Coordinates of C-alpha atoms and ligand atoms in Angstrom, one line a residue:
X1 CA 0.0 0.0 0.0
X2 CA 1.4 3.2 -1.0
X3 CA 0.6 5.7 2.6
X4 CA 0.2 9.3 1.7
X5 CA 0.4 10.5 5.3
X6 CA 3.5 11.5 7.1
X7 CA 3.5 9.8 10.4
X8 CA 1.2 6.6 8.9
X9 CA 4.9 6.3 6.6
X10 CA 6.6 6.6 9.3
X11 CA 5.2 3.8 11.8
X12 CA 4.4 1.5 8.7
X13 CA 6.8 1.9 6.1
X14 CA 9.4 -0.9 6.0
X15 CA 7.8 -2.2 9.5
X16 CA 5.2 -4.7 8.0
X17 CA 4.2 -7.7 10.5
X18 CA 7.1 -10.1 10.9
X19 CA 6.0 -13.0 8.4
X20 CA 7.1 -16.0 10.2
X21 CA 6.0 -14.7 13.9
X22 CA 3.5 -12.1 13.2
X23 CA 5.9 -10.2 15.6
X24 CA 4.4 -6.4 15.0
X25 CA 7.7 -5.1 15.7
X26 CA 10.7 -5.6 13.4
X27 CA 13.2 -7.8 14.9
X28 CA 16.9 -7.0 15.8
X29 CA 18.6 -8.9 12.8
X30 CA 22.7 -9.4 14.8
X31 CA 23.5 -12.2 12.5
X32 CA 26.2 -11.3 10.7
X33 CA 26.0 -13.9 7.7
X34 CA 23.0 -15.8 6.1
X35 CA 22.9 -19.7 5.1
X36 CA 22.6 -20.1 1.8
X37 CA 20.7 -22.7 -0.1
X38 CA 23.1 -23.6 -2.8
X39 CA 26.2 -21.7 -3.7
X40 CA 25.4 -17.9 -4.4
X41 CA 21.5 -19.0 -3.7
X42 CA 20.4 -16.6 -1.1
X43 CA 17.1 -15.0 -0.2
X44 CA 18.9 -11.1 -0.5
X45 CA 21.4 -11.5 2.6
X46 CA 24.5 -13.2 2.4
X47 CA 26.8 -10.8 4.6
X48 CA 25.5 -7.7 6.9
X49 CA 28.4 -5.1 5.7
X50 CA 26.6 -5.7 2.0
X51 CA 23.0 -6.0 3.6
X52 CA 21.3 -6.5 6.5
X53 CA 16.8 -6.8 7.2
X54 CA 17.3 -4.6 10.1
X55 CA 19.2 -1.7 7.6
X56 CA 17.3 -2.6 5.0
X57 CA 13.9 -2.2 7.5
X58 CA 15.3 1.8 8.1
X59 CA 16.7 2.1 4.8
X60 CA 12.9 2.0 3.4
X61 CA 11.7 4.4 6.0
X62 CA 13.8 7.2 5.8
X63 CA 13.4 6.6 1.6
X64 CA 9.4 6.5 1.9
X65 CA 10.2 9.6 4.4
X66 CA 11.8 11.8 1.9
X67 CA 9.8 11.1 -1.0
X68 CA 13.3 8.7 -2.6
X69 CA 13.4 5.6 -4.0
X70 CA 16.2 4.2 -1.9
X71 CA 18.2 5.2 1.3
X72 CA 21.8 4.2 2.4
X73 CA 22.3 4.1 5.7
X74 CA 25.7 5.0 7.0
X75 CA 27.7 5.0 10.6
X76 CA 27.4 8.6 11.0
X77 CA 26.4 11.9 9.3
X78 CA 29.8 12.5 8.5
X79 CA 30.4 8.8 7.0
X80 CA 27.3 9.6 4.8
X81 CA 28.6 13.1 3.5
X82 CA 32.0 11.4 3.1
X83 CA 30.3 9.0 0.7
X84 CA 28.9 11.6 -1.1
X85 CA 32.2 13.4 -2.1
X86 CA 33.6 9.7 -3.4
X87 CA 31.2 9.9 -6.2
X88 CA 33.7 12.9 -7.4
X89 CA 37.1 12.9 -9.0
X90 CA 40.2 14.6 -8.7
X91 CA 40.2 18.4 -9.9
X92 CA 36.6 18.9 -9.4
X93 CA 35.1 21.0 -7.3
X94 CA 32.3 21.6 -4.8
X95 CA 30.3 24.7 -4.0
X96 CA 28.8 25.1 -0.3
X97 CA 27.1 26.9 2.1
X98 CA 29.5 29.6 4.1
X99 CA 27.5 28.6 7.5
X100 CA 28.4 25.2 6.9
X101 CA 28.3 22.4 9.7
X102 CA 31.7 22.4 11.2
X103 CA 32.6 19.2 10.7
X104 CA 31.7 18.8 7.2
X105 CA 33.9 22.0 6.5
X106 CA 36.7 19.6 7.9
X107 CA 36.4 16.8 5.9
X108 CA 36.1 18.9 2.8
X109 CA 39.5 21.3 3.6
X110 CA 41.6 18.9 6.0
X111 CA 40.7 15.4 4.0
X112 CA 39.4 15.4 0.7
X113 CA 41.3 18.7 -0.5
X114 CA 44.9 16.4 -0.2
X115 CA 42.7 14.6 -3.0
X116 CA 42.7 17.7 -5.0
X117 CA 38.7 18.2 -4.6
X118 CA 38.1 21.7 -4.3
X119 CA 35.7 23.8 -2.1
X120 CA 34.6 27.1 -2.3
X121 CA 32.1 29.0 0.0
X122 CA 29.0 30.9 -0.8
X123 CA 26.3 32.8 0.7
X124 CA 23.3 30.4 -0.2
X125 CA 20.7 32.9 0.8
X126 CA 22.1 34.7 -2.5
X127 CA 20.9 33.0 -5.9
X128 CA 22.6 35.3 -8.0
X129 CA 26.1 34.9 -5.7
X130 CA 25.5 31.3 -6.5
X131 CA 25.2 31.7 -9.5
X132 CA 28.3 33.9 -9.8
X133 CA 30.4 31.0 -7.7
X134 CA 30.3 27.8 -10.3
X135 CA 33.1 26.8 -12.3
X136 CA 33.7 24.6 -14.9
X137 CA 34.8 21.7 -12.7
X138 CA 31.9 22.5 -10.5
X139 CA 30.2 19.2 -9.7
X140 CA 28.0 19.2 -6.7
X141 CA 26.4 22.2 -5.3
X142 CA 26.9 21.5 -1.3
X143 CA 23.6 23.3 1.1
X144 CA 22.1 23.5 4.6
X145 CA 19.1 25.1 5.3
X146 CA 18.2 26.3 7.6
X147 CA 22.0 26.2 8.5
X148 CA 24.1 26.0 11.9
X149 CA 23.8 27.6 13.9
X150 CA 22.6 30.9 12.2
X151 CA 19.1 29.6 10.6
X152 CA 19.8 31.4 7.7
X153 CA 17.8 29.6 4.7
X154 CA 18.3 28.6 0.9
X155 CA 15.5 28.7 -1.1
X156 CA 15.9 24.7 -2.2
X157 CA 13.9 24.8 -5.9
X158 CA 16.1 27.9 -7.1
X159 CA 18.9 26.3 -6.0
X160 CA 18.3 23.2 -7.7
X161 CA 17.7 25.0 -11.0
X162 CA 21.0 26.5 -10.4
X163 CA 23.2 23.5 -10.4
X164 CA 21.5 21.4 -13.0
X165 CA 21.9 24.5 -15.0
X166 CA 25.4 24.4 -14.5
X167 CA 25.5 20.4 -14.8
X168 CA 26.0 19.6 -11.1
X169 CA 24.5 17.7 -8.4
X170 CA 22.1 19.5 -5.8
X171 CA 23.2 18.0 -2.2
X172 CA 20.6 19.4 0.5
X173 CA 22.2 18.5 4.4
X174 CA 18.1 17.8 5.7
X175 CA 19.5 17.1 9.2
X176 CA 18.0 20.0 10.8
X177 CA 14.7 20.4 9.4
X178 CA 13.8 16.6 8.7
X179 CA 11.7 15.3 6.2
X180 CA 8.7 16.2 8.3
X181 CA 9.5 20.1 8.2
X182 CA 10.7 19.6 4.1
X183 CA 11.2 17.2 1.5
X184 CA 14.1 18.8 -0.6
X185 CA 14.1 15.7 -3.4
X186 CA 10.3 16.6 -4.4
X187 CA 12.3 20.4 -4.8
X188 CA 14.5 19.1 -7.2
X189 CA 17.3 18.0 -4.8
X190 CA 19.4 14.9 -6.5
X191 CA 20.4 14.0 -2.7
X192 CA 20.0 14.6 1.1
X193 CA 21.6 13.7 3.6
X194 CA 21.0 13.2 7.3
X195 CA 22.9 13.1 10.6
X196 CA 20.6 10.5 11.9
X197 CA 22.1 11.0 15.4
X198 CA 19.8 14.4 15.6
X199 CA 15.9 14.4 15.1
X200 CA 15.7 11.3 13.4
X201 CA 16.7 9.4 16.1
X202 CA 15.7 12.1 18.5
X203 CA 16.9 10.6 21.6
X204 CA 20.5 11.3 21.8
X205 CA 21.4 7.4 21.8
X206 CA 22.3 7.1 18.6
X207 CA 25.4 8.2 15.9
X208 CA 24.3 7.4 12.6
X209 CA 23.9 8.8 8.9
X210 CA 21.5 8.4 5.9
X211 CA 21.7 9.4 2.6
X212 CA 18.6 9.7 0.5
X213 CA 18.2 9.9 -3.8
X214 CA 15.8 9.4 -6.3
X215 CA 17.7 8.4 -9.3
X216 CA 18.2 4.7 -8.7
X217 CA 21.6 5.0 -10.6
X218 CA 23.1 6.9 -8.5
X219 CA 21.6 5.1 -5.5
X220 CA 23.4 2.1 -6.9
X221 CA 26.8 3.7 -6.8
X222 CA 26.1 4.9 -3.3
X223 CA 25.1 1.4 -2.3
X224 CA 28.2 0.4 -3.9
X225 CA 30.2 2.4 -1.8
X226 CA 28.4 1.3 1.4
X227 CA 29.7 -2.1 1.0
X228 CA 33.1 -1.6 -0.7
X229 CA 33.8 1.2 2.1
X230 CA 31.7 -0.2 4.5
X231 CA 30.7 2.7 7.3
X232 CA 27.6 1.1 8.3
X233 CA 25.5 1.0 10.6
X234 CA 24.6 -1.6 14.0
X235 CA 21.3 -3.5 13.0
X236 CA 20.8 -2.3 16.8
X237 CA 21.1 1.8 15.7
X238 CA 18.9 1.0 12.9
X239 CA 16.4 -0.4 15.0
X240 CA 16.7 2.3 17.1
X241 CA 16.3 4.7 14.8
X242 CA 12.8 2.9 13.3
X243 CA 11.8 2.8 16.7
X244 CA 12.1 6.9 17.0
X245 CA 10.8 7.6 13.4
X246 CA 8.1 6.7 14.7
X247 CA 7.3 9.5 17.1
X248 CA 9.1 12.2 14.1
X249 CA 5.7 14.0 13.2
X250 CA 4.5 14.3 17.1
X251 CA 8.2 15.4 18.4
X252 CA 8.4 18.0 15.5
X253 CA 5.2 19.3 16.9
X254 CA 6.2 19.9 20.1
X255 CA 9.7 21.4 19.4
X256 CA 8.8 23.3 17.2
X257 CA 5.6 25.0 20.2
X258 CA 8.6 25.2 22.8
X259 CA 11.1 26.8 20.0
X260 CA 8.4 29.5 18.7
X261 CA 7.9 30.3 22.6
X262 CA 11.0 30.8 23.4
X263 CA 11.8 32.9 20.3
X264 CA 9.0 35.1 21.1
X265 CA 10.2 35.6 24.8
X266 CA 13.6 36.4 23.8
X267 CA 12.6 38.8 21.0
X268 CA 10.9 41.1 23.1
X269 CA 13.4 40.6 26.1
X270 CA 16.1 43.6 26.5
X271 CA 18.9 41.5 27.2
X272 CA 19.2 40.0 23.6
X273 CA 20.1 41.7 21.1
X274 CA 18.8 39.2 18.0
X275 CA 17.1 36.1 17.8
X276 CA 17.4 33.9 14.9
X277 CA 14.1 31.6 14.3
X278 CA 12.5 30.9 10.5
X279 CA 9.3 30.7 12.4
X280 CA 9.4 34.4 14.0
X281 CA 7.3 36.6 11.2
X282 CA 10.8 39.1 11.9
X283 CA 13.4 36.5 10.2
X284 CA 14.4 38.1 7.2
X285 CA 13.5 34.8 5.0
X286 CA 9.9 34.1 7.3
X287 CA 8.7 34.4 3.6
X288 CA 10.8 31.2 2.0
X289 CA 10.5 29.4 5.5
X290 CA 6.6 29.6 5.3
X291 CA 6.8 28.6 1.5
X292 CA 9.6 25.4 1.5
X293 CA 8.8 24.4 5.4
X294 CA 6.1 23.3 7.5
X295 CA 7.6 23.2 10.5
X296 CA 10.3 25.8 12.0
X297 CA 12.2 22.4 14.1
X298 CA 13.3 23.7 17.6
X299 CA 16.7 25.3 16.8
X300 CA 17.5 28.6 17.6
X301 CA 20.0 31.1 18.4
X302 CA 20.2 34.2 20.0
X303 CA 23.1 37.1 20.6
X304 CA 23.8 37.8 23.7
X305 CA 26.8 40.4 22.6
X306 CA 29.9 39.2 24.1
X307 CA 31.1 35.8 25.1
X308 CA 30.8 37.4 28.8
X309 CA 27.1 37.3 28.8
X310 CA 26.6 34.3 26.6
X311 CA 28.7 32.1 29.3
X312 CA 26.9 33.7 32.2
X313 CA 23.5 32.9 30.4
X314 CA 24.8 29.2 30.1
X315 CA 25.4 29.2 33.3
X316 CA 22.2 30.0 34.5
X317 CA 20.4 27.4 32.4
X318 CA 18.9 24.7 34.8
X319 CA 17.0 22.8 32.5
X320 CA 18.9 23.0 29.1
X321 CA 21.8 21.0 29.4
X322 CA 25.3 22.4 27.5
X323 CA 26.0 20.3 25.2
X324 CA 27.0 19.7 21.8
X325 CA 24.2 17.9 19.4
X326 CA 20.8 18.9 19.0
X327 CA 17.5 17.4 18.0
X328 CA 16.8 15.1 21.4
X329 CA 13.6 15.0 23.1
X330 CA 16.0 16.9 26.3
X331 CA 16.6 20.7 25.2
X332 CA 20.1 21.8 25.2
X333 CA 22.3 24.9 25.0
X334 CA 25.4 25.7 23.6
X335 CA 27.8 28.0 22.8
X336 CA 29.1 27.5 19.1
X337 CA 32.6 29.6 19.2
X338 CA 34.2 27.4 21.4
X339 CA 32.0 24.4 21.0
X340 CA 30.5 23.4 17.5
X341 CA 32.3 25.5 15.5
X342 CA 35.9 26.0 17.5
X343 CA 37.6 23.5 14.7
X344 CA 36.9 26.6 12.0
X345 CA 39.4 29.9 12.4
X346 CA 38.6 33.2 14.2
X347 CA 38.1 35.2 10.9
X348 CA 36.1 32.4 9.3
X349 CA 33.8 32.3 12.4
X350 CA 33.7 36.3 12.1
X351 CA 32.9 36.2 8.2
X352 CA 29.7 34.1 8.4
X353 CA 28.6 36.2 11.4
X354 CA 29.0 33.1 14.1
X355 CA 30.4 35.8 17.2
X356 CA 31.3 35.0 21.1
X357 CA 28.1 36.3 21.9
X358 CA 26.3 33.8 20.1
X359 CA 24.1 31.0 22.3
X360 CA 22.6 28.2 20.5
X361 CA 19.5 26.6 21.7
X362 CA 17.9 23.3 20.6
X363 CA 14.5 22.9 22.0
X364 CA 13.6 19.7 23.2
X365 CA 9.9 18.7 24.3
X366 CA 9.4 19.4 27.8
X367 CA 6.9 21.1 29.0
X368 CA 6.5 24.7 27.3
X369 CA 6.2 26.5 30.6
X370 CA 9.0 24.8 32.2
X371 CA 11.4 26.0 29.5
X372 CA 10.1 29.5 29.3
X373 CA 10.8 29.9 33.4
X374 CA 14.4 28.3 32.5
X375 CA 15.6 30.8 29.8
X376 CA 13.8 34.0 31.5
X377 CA 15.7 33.1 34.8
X378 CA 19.0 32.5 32.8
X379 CA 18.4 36.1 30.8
X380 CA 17.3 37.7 33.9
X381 CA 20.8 36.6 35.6
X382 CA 21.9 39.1 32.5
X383 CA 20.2 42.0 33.8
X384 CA 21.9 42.2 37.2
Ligands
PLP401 C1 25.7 16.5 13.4 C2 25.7 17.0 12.0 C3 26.4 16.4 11.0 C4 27.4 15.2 11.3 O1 26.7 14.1 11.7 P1 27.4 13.0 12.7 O2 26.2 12.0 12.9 O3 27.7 13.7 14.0 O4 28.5 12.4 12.1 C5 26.3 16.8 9.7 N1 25.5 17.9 9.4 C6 24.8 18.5 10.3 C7 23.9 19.6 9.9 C8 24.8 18.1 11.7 O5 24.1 18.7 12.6

């Protein structure tokens, strides 16, 4: 049956009734190898590197999530990304966001440039900069939206337009606004890709990665690499992670209530001096975010002007928890100049506007009234 409803995808999808046991949850598959009948005779699994019914349980999900035909699931976000850049060759290059994850801007400039692929930076917000920024060797155009941990936003269909124009790839990082909140293939995306470890899994008990497509050739070369690589996945994360899918639609519900609360407390508080949420009518791209998303997720950031106040504001959080990650059903803070985004130099931090007064907040789904008391406490604490 072919479910048009997000959440019915999401608990049913790749979760059908065990056939032999009737066993209404999928079971943990740890086997590592499969009997086979005869020589190469084999019902689909002969070794779990190259496939595995737990994987290939999740693997379905996340592809009915996103509107694909097929997932791969990887280790973690970064295995999947790293995955992503092996379907290039040396001498060509990728364009990407400026407010890029930090982690991704290391493997591209400390591992894959020694394999003379090329990265430049642009401001995605900017079609026409975007434009400007592809080169001949230009291969795969490289986004995040809304990024980290600025929120800033790309609209996903123009940029899609752009790189097929200029014959390359659209990649769309979906890890912070999950398929629930957008579905970037169905705008002309060629892949996403997750860090699973975040909303997808939702519970900060899992590392893992996904990458999502819709032309099955390239899907074939990904799976390829899976296996000949072979950065997957635990059957027992995957099972995790279709255990937590299941709850995606309700969580993103309530994040997103306890995020928009919180924006609006802090926008009207005198002790910060900018808030960035998509979901406040102020953001300067509300208009794309209302058009490309239907949820705002619970991230958000606000400037607290020097690294002074944004520590004593941490420190005054009772109920966020500092931490790095985001996307857990527990709401944390953090402080991306010396947490997230420390690996990336003081002037690059300063160019894409991430400063030391910057606070970033990911909203879990407590109670909305118990958050609200936390953070006006914390900003009070500023006041004094
Ligand atoms: C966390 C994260 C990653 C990396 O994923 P891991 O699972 O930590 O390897 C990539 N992109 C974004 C946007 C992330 O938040």
């Amino acid at each position: 049956m072919n479910y048009r409803g997000f959440a019915t995808r999401a608990i049913h999808v790749g979760q059908e009734p065990d056939p032999t046991t009737g066993a209404v949850i999928p079971p943990l598959y740890l086997s590592s190898t499969y009997a086979q009948e005869a020589p190469g005779k084999h019902r689909g699994f002969e070794y779990s590197r190259t496939n595995n019914p737990t994987r290939q349980a999740w693997e379905r999900n996340i592809a009915a999530l996103e509107e694909g035909t097929d997932a791969i699931a990887f280790a973690s976000g970064m295995a999947a990304i790293d995955a992503l850049v092996r379907l290039l060759r040396p001498g060509d290059h990728i364009l990407a966001s400026a407010d890029l994850y930090g982690g991704t801007v290391r493997l591209f400039e400390r591992v894959w440039s020694t394999f003379q692929i090329s990265v430049t930076y642009v401001d995605t917000r900017q079609p026409e900069a975007v434009d400007a920024a592809f080169q001949p060797q230009t291969r795969m155009l490289y986004i995040e939206t809304p990024t980290n941990p600025l929120l800033q936003l790309a609209d996903i269909a123009t940029m899609a337009e752009l790189a097929h124009r200029h014959g390359a790839w659209l990649v769309v990082d979906n890890t912070f606004a999950t398929p629930y909140a957008q579905q970037p293939l169905t705008l002309g995306a060629d892949f996403v890709v997750h860090s699973t470890t975040k909303y997808l899994a939702g519970h900060s008990d899992v590392v893992g990665g996904a990458v999502v497509i819709r032309d099955p050739d390239l899907g074939a070369r990904l799976r390829f690499l899976q296996n000949a690589a072979g950065a997957v996945p635990s059957p027992f994360e995957c099972w995790l992670c279709l255990r937590s899918v299941k709850t995606l639609a309700l969580r993103m519900q309530q994040h997103e209530r306890n995020a928009l609360a919180i924006a609006e407390l802090c926008a009207a508080h005198p002790a910060v001096r900018a808030v960035h949420y998509p979901g406040l009518p102020t953001h300067p791209q509300h208009g794309l975010a209302r058009r490309q998303m239907r949820n705002f997720t619970g991230m958000l950031s606000l400037e607290l002007g020097t690294a002074e106040r944004a520590h004593r504001f941490l420190r005054h959080l009772r109920l966020f928890t500092l931490a790095e990650s985001l996307g857990g059903v527990e709401s944390l803070a953090s402080h991306p100049a010396t947490m997230t985004h420390a690996s990336l130099d003081p002037e690059w931090r300063r160019r894409v506007g991430i400063t030391d007064g910057l606070v970033r907040l990911s909203c879990g789904i407590e109670d909305t009234e118990d958050l609200l008391t936390d953070v006006a406490s914390a900003l009070e604490a500023l006041e004094r």
